Coordinates of C-alpha atoms and ligand atoms in Angstrom, one line a residue:
M1 CA -3.0 -3.6 1.9
N2 CA -1.1 -6.4 3.6
E3 CA -0.7 -4.5 6.8
Y4 CA -4.4 -3.9 6.8
D5 CA -5.2 -7.6 6.2
S6 CA -2.8 -8.6 9.0
D7 CA -4.7 -6.3 11.3
R8 CA -8.0 -7.8 10.1
I9 CA -6.6 -11.3 10.8
K10 CA -5.7 -10.3 14.4
N11 CA -9.2 -9.0 14.9
A12 CA -10.9 -11.9 13.3
I13 CA -9.5 -14.3 15.9
D14 CA -9.3 -11.7 18.7
A15 CA -5.6 -12.4 19.0
E16 CA -3.1 -11.0 21.4
P17 CA 0.0 -10.4 19.2
T18 CA 3.4 -11.7 20.4
D19 CA 6.9 -11.0 19.0
D20 CA 8.0 -14.5 20.0
P21 CA 6.7 -17.2 17.6
K22 CA 7.7 -19.9 20.2
K23 CA 5.0 -18.5 22.5
A24 CA 2.3 -18.3 19.8
D25 CA -0.7 -20.6 19.7
I26 CA -1.3 -19.7 16.1
I27 CA 1.3 -18.5 13.5
I28 CA 0.0 -17.0 10.3
V29 CA 2.3 -15.9 7.5
N30 CA 0.4 -13.2 5.6
T31 CA 1.9 -13.0 2.1
C32 CA 2.3 -10.9 -1.1
A33 CA 2.8 -12.4 -4.6
I34 CA 3.4 -9.1 -6.5
R35 CA 7.0 -10.0 -7.2
E36 CA 8.8 -13.4 -7.1
K37 CA 11.0 -12.2 -4.3
A38 CA 8.0 -11.5 -2.0
D39 CA 6.6 -14.9 -2.8
Q40 CA 9.9 -16.7 -2.0
K41 CA 10.0 -14.7 1.2
A42 CA 6.7 -16.3 2.2
F43 CA 8.1 -19.8 1.7
S44 CA 11.3 -19.1 3.7
S45 CA 9.2 -17.6 6.6
L46 CA 7.1 -20.7 6.7
G47 CA 10.2 -22.9 6.8
K48 CA 11.3 -21.1 9.9
Y49 CA 8.3 -22.3 11.8
K50 CA 8.8 -26.0 11.0
S51 CA 10.8 -26.7 14.2
I52 CA 8.2 -24.9 16.4
K53 CA 5.5 -27.2 15.0
T54 CA 7.7 -30.2 15.4
N55 CA 8.4 -29.3 19.1
N56 CA 4.8 -28.3 19.7
P57 CA 2.4 -30.0 17.4
D58 CA -0.6 -28.1 18.9
T59 CA 0.8 -24.8 17.4
I60 CA -1.4 -24.0 14.4
V61 CA 0.5 -22.8 11.4
G62 CA -1.3 -21.1 8.5
I63 CA -0.6 -19.0 5.4
S64 CA -2.9 -16.2 4.2
G65 CA -2.9 -13.6 1.4
C66 CA -1.9 -13.6 -2.2
V67 CA 0.5 -16.6 -2.1
A68 CA -2.2 -18.6 -0.3
Q69 CA -4.7 -17.7 -3.0
L70 CA -2.3 -18.4 -5.9
Y71 CA -1.2 -21.8 -4.9
G72 CA -4.1 -23.0 -2.7
N73 CA -4.1 -26.8 -2.1
K74 CA -0.6 -27.2 -3.5
L75 CA 0.8 -25.5 -0.4
L76 CA -0.6 -28.2 1.9
K77 CA 1.2 -30.9 -0.2
K78 CA 4.4 -28.9 -0.4
I79 CA 4.5 -27.9 3.3
P80 CA 3.7 -30.7 5.7
H81 CA 3.7 -28.6 8.8
L82 CA 1.0 -26.2 7.4
D83 CA -2.5 -26.5 8.9
F84 CA -4.4 -24.1 6.7
V85 CA -4.4 -22.0 3.6
L86 CA -6.5 -18.8 3.8
G87 CA -7.3 -16.9 0.5
T88 CA -7.5 -13.2 0.2
R89 CA -11.2 -12.9 0.6
A90 CA -11.6 -15.5 3.4
I91 CA -10.5 -13.6 6.5
P92 CA -14.1 -13.6 7.9
K93 CA -14.0 -17.5 7.8
L94 CA -10.8 -17.7 9.9
P95 CA -12.5 -18.3 13.4
E96 CA -14.4 -21.2 11.9
I97 CA -11.3 -22.6 10.3
I98 CA -9.3 -22.4 13.5
S99 CA -12.0 -24.1 15.6
K100 CA -12.3 -26.9 13.0
I101 CA -8.6 -27.5 13.1
E102 CA -8.6 -27.6 16.9
R103 CA -11.6 -29.9 16.9
D104 CA -10.9 -32.3 14.1
K105 CA -7.1 -31.8 13.4
R106 CA -8.1 -31.5 9.8
R107 CA -6.0 -29.4 7.4
T108 CA -8.0 -26.8 5.6
V109 CA -7.9 -24.7 2.4
E110 CA -10.3 -21.8 1.9
T111 CA -9.7 -19.8 -1.3
S112 CA -13.2 -19.3 -2.5
Y113 CA -14.1 -15.9 -4.0
D114 CA -17.8 -15.9 -3.4
L115 CA -17.8 -14.7 0.2
E116 CA -20.5 -12.2 0.9
E117 CA -19.0 -10.9 4.1
L118 CA -16.0 -9.5 2.3
F119 CA -15.7 -6.3 4.4
D120 CA -17.1 -7.8 7.6
V121 CA -14.0 -8.0 9.7
E122 CA -12.6 -4.6 10.6
P123 CA -8.9 -4.4 11.5
Y124 CA -7.4 -4.6 14.9
H125 CA -6.8 -1.1 16.2
K126 CA -4.0 -0.6 18.7
E127 CA -5.1 1.8 21.5
G128 CA -3.5 5.2 21.1
R129 CA -2.7 4.9 17.4
V130 CA -3.6 8.1 15.6
T131 CA -3.5 7.0 12.0
A132 CA -5.5 4.1 10.5
F133 CA -6.3 2.5 7.1
V134 CA -9.9 2.0 5.9
S135 CA -10.4 -0.4 3.0
V136 CA -12.9 1.0 0.4
Q137 CA -12.3 -1.5 -2.3
Q138 CA -11.1 -5.1 -2.8
G139 CA -9.7 -6.6 -6.0
C140 CA -9.0 -4.9 -9.2
N141 CA -10.6 -4.5 -12.6
K142 CA -7.6 -3.2 -14.5
R143 CA -5.7 -5.7 -16.5
C144 CA -2.1 -4.4 -16.4
S145 CA -0.2 -7.1 -18.3
Y146 CA 2.5 -7.6 -15.6
C147 CA 0.2 -7.7 -12.5
I148 CA -1.0 -10.7 -10.6
V149 CA -3.5 -8.8 -8.4
P150 CA -6.7 -9.5 -10.3
Q151 CA -5.8 -13.2 -10.2
V152 CA -5.1 -13.3 -6.5
R153 CA -7.6 -10.7 -5.2
G154 CA -10.4 -11.1 -7.8
D155 CA -12.4 -8.4 -9.6
E156 CA -13.0 -5.0 -8.0
V157 CA -15.7 -4.9 -5.3
N158 CA -16.5 -1.4 -3.9
R159 CA -17.5 -1.0 -0.3
P160 CA -20.8 0.9 0.4
L161 CA -20.3 4.6 1.3
N162 CA -22.1 4.3 4.6
D163 CA -19.9 1.4 5.8
I164 CA -16.8 3.3 4.9
L165 CA -18.0 6.4 6.8
K166 CA -19.1 4.3 9.8
E167 CA -15.7 2.6 10.2
T168 CA -14.0 5.9 9.7
T169 CA -16.2 7.6 12.3
N170 CA -15.6 4.7 14.8
L171 CA -11.9 5.1 14.4
V172 CA -12.1 8.9 14.9
N173 CA -14.1 8.3 18.1
K174 CA -11.2 6.1 19.3
G175 CA -8.7 8.9 18.8
V176 CA -7.6 8.4 15.2
R177 CA -6.9 11.8 13.4
E178 CA -5.7 10.6 10.1
I179 CA -7.4 8.1 7.8
T180 CA -5.9 6.5 4.7
F181 CA -8.5 5.0 2.4
I182 CA -7.0 2.0 0.6
G183 CA -7.9 0.1 -2.5
Q184 CA -5.9 -1.3 -5.5
T185 CA -7.1 1.6 -7.6
V186 CA -8.7 3.5 -4.8
N187 CA -9.9 6.4 -7.0
S188 CA -11.9 4.1 -9.2
W189 CA -14.2 3.6 -6.2
K190 CA -17.9 4.1 -7.0
E191 CA -21.1 3.1 -5.4
N192 CA -24.7 3.8 -6.2
G193 CA -24.0 6.9 -8.3
Y194 CA -21.4 8.2 -5.9
K195 CA -17.8 8.6 -7.1
F196 CA -14.5 8.9 -5.4
G197 CA -14.7 12.7 -5.1
D198 CA -18.0 12.3 -3.3
L199 CA -16.4 9.9 -0.8
I200 CA -13.7 12.5 -0.1
R201 CA -16.3 15.2 0.5
A202 CA -18.4 13.0 2.7
A203 CA -15.3 12.0 4.8
G204 CA -14.4 15.7 5.1
D205 CA -17.7 16.2 7.0
I206 CA -16.6 13.8 9.8
E207 CA -16.0 15.8 12.9
D208 CA -12.4 15.7 14.4
L209 CA -11.0 13.9 11.3
E210 CA -8.0 16.1 10.6
R211 CA -6.3 14.4 7.7
I212 CA -7.4 12.3 4.7
R213 CA -5.0 10.3 2.6
F214 CA -5.7 7.6 0.0
T215 CA -3.7 5.1 -2.0
T216 CA -3.1 3.7 -4.6
S217 CA -4.5 6.1 -7.3
Y218 CA -4.7 4.9 -10.9
P219 CA -3.8 7.7 -13.3
R220 CA -6.7 7.1 -15.7
D221 CA -9.2 7.4 -12.9
I222 CA -8.2 10.9 -11.9
T223 CA -11.3 13.0 -12.8
K224 CA -12.3 16.6 -12.4
R225 CA -14.7 15.6 -9.6
M226 CA -11.8 14.0 -7.7
I227 CA -9.4 17.0 -8.3
D228 CA -12.1 19.5 -7.2
A229 CA -12.7 17.5 -4.0
M230 CA -9.0 17.4 -3.3
K231 CA -8.9 21.2 -3.7
D232 CA -12.1 21.9 -1.7
V233 CA -11.8 19.5 1.3
P234 CA -9.2 21.0 3.7
Q235 CA -8.4 17.7 5.4
V236 CA -7.1 16.1 2.2
C237 CA -3.3 15.9 2.4
H238 CA -1.3 17.5 -0.3
H239 CA 0.5 14.3 -1.4
L240 CA -0.5 11.8 -4.0
H241 CA 1.0 8.4 -4.8
L242 CA 0.4 8.0 -8.6
P243 CA 2.3 5.0 -10.1
V244 CA 3.4 5.8 -13.7
Q245 CA 5.4 2.6 -14.2
S246 CA 7.3 3.8 -17.3
G247 CA 8.0 7.0 -19.3
S248 CA 7.9 5.2 -22.7
N249 CA 4.6 5.1 -24.5
T250 CA 5.6 1.8 -26.2
V251 CA 6.2 0.2 -22.7
L252 CA 3.0 1.7 -21.3
S253 CA 1.0 0.3 -24.1
N254 CA 2.6 -3.2 -23.6
M255 CA 1.9 -2.9 -19.9
K256 CA -1.8 -2.1 -20.9
R257 CA -1.7 0.9 -18.6
T258 CA -4.4 2.8 -20.8
Y259 CA -2.7 6.2 -20.7
T260 CA 0.3 7.8 -22.4
R261 CA 3.2 9.7 -20.9
E262 CA 1.6 12.9 -22.2
W263 CA -1.7 12.2 -20.5
Y264 CA 0.1 11.4 -17.3
V265 CA 2.1 14.7 -17.4
D266 CA -1.0 16.6 -18.2
T267 CA -2.8 15.0 -15.2
I268 CA 0.0 16.2 -12.9
L269 CA -0.3 19.7 -14.3
R270 CA -4.1 19.6 -13.6
L271 CA -3.4 18.4 -10.1
K272 CA -0.8 21.2 -9.5
D273 CA -3.2 23.8 -10.9
A274 CA -5.8 22.8 -8.3
V275 CA -3.4 22.1 -5.4
P276 CA -0.2 24.1 -6.2
D277 CA 2.0 22.6 -3.4
I278 CA 1.0 19.0 -4.0
T279 CA 3.8 16.4 -4.0
I280 CA 3.8 13.3 -6.1
S281 CA 5.4 10.0 -5.6
T282 CA 5.3 7.0 -8.0
D283 CA 6.2 3.4 -8.8
I284 CA 8.4 2.4 -11.7
I285 CA 9.0 -1.0 -13.3
I286 CA 12.4 -1.4 -14.9
G287 CA 13.3 -4.1 -17.4
F288 CA 9.8 -4.8 -18.6
P289 CA 10.0 -7.3 -21.5
G290 CA 11.2 -5.5 -24.6
E291 CA 12.3 -2.4 -22.8
T292 CA 15.0 -0.8 -25.0
H293 CA 17.7 1.6 -24.1
Q294 CA 15.6 4.3 -25.7
D295 CA 12.6 3.3 -23.6
F296 CA 14.6 3.5 -20.4
E297 CA 16.0 6.9 -21.5
E298 CA 12.3 8.1 -21.8
T299 CA 11.6 6.9 -18.3
M300 CA 14.7 8.8 -17.1
S301 CA 13.5 11.9 -18.9
L302 CA 10.1 11.6 -17.2
M303 CA 11.9 11.4 -13.9
K304 CA 13.8 14.6 -14.7
E305 CA 10.7 16.3 -16.0
I306 CA 8.4 15.6 -13.0
E307 CA 11.0 15.3 -10.2
F308 CA 8.9 13.0 -8.0
E309 CA 9.1 13.4 -4.3
S310 CA 10.0 9.8 -4.0
S311 CA 9.6 6.6 -6.0
Y312 CA 9.5 2.9 -5.5
S313 CA 11.3 1.1 -8.3
F314 CA 11.3 -2.6 -9.1
K315 CA 12.9 -4.9 -11.6
F316 CA 10.2 -6.6 -13.7
S317 CA 9.3 -10.0 -12.2
P318 CA 7.4 -12.4 -14.4
R319 CA 4.3 -13.6 -12.5
P320 CA 2.5 -16.9 -13.4
G321 CA -0.6 -16.5 -15.5
T322 CA 0.1 -12.9 -16.5
V323 CA 0.3 -11.8 -20.2
A324 CA 3.7 -10.2 -19.6
A325 CA 5.2 -13.4 -18.2
E326 CA 4.4 -15.1 -21.6
Y327 CA 6.2 -12.6 -23.8
A328 CA 9.0 -12.3 -21.2
E329 CA 10.3 -15.6 -22.6
E330 CA 11.2 -14.0 -25.9
K331 CA 11.9 -10.4 -24.9
T332 CA 13.6 -10.6 -21.5
V333 CA 15.8 -7.7 -20.7
Q334 CA 19.2 -9.2 -19.5
A335 CA 19.4 -9.2 -15.7
D336 CA 22.7 -7.1 -15.7
I337 CA 21.2 -4.5 -18.0
A338 CA 18.0 -4.2 -15.9
S339 CA 20.1 -4.0 -12.7
A340 CA 22.3 -1.2 -14.2
R341 CA 19.2 0.7 -15.3
L342 CA 17.6 0.3 -11.9
S343 CA 20.7 1.6 -10.1
E344 CA 20.9 4.6 -12.4
L345 CA 17.2 5.5 -11.7
Q346 CA 17.5 5.0 -8.0
A347 CA 20.7 7.1 -7.7
F348 CA 18.9 9.9 -9.6
Q349 CA 15.8 9.6 -7.3
K350 CA 18.0 9.6 -4.2
D351 CA 19.5 13.0 -5.2
I352 CA 16.1 14.5 -6.0
T353 CA 14.6 13.3 -2.7
E354 CA 17.5 14.5 -0.7
S355 CA 17.5 17.9 -2.3
K356 CA 13.7 18.3 -1.9
N357 CA 14.1 17.4 1.8
L358 CA 17.0 19.9 2.1
S359 CA 14.8 22.6 0.6
R360 CA 12.4 22.3 3.5
V361 CA 15.1 23.5 6.0
G362 CA 13.9 26.7 7.6
H363 CA 10.2 26.0 6.8
I364 CA 7.6 25.5 9.5
E365 CA 5.6 22.3 8.9
E366 CA 2.4 21.1 10.5
V367 CA 3.0 17.6 11.9
L368 CA 0.5 15.1 13.2
V369 CA 2.4 13.5 16.1
E370 CA 2.2 9.7 15.7
G371 CA 4.5 8.5 18.6
E372 CA 8.0 8.1 19.8
S373 CA 10.7 8.1 17.2
R374 CA 12.1 4.5 16.6
N375 CA 15.7 5.4 17.4
D376 CA 15.5 7.9 20.3
P377 CA 12.8 8.0 23.0
D378 CA 13.3 11.8 23.5
F379 CA 12.3 12.3 19.9
F380 CA 8.8 12.2 18.5
S381 CA 7.8 11.4 15.0
G382 CA 5.0 12.4 12.6
R383 CA 4.4 13.2 9.0
T384 CA 3.9 16.5 7.3
D385 CA 1.0 17.2 5.1
H386 CA 3.3 16.2 2.2
N387 CA 4.0 12.8 3.7
R388 CA 7.6 13.5 4.9
I389 CA 8.6 12.0 8.2
L390 CA 9.6 14.7 10.6
N391 CA 11.4 13.9 13.9
F392 CA 11.7 16.4 16.7
K393 CA 12.3 16.6 20.5
G394 CA 9.0 16.6 22.3
T395 CA 6.9 15.0 25.0
K396 CA 4.4 12.2 25.1
D397 CA 1.4 14.4 25.6
L398 CA 1.9 15.7 22.0
V399 CA 0.9 12.3 20.5
G400 CA -2.3 12.8 18.5
K401 CA -1.9 16.5 18.3
T402 CA -1.0 18.5 15.2
V403 CA 1.9 20.8 16.1
K404 CA 4.2 23.2 14.3
V405 CA 7.8 22.2 13.8
K406 CA 10.6 24.2 12.2
V407 CA 12.7 22.1 9.9
T408 CA 16.4 22.2 10.8
E409 CA 17.8 19.2 8.8
G410 CA 16.9 17.5 5.6
L411 CA 18.0 13.9 5.4
L412 CA 17.4 11.2 2.7
N413 CA 14.4 9.5 4.4
S414 CA 13.2 12.1 6.9
L415 CA 13.4 15.6 8.3
R416 CA 14.5 16.8 11.7
G417 CA 13.2 19.9 13.4
E418 CA 12.4 21.9 16.5
L419 CA 9.0 22.3 18.0
V420 CA 7.6 25.8 17.6
V421 CA 6.0 27.0 20.8
Ligands
LIG1 N1 -2.7 -1.6 -7.7 C1 -1.6 -0.7 -7.7 C2 -1.4 0.0 -9.0 O1 -2.0 -0.5 -10.0 O2 -0.7 0.9 -9.1 C3 -0.3 -1.5 -7.6 C4 0.0 -2.2 -6.4 S1 1.4 -3.1 -6.5 C5 1.2 -3.8 -4.9 C6 2.7 -2.0 -6.3 C7 3.7 -1.9 -7.4 O3 4.4 -3.1 -7.6 C8 3.1 -1.5 -8.7 O4 2.8 -0.2 -8.9 C9 4.3 -1.9 -9.7 O5 5.2 -0.9 -9.8 C10 4.9 -3.1 -8.9 N2 4.7 -4.3 -9.6 C11 3.5 -5.0 -9.8 N3 3.7 -6.1 -10.5 C12 5.0 -6.2 -10.8 C13 5.8 -7.2 -11.4 N4 5.3 -8.2 -12.0 N5 7.1 -6.9 -11.5 C14 7.7 -5.9 -10.9 N6 7.0 -4.9 -10.3 C15 5.7 -5.1 -10.2

């Protein structure tokens, strides 16, 4: 989501990106407030640009995203070298804000939610890129007790079907072959009687679109209509990111996740029934207030039962204004206990991911080639249908093509292989 917003920001002001902040006319720190660590990172990044502003007062320094939305005006008071604060829904207003600052040298805060042009600015698209995100939804209507998203991104707003298809088609015409639809709870998307399954089917009709992914799905919004579409539309990749957060029903209920462990497991079975080779990844929060040893054991038993392809796991972080932050005061899980649980879970996941990657050795995978591998220019990189990164020796002309690669090595974070000719 943040990467997508950063690309929209680049496009909104028609910016030429630079890696050297000293050469920049405008520096914008796009932020995330999901966990305290991310929010502190935003402040330390801004601190780094103080000397640039001191040496060149004409450089415009701004903050955007969730931290900007959360603290608004307070940021201008706290950070004297900051010129503007741009809320999560205000990207279309950016050109106006910049010209106002250039003209009047007036510091500005724009965090209003009632902007009609919410989806107006499409993201910057780097020529030659073969994958792209398309936003289908902003904000969130769920009220998970730990989550700051509804506060900093507002209620759910679904983008009209035709706009989504138009942006997707434009990207495909520019050479994109894989689209990832994004939304906080992407599969709750609905518009004018259409549901998420209908969106997938409609996207499946776009000529030359080879792959469709979407994230993040909310377990309770997985419907038969969606599963049927995933089964029927051949472009849909066989991987789903489905955050479960905990394996304990007590914790799930305190998190206000609206499903039980049994319901989640049954949903996975339904998905596997329809798409037998589907791989599932997840998010887990460890040390949610009141999490007992037994609750944690239930999370571990779920990890063992499902054997997720991969998982992102986080220590609970109390966020201002959330319900969980209030009861965290009485029921905090001691930091050392939470750390030990997190390490245990991550060690388990590492073994599972590694063995799943190893089990691919000898298989032939279809890979959409995205570009040169980061570490070696002779190697090219892409993802398999199941979302595994696969590196192999190749040539530049393969970028954008779907090729067959035989897996020769399974590593922790990727696969290696040889092109099948
Ligand atoms: N909208 C997505 C959903 O509901 O699954 C979540 C997006 S959030 C950016 C990604 C992950 O951050 C969540 O799935 C959750 O595991 C984690 N997260 C959110 N709030 C958190 C908090 N207060 N403390 C720790 N982890 C948190």
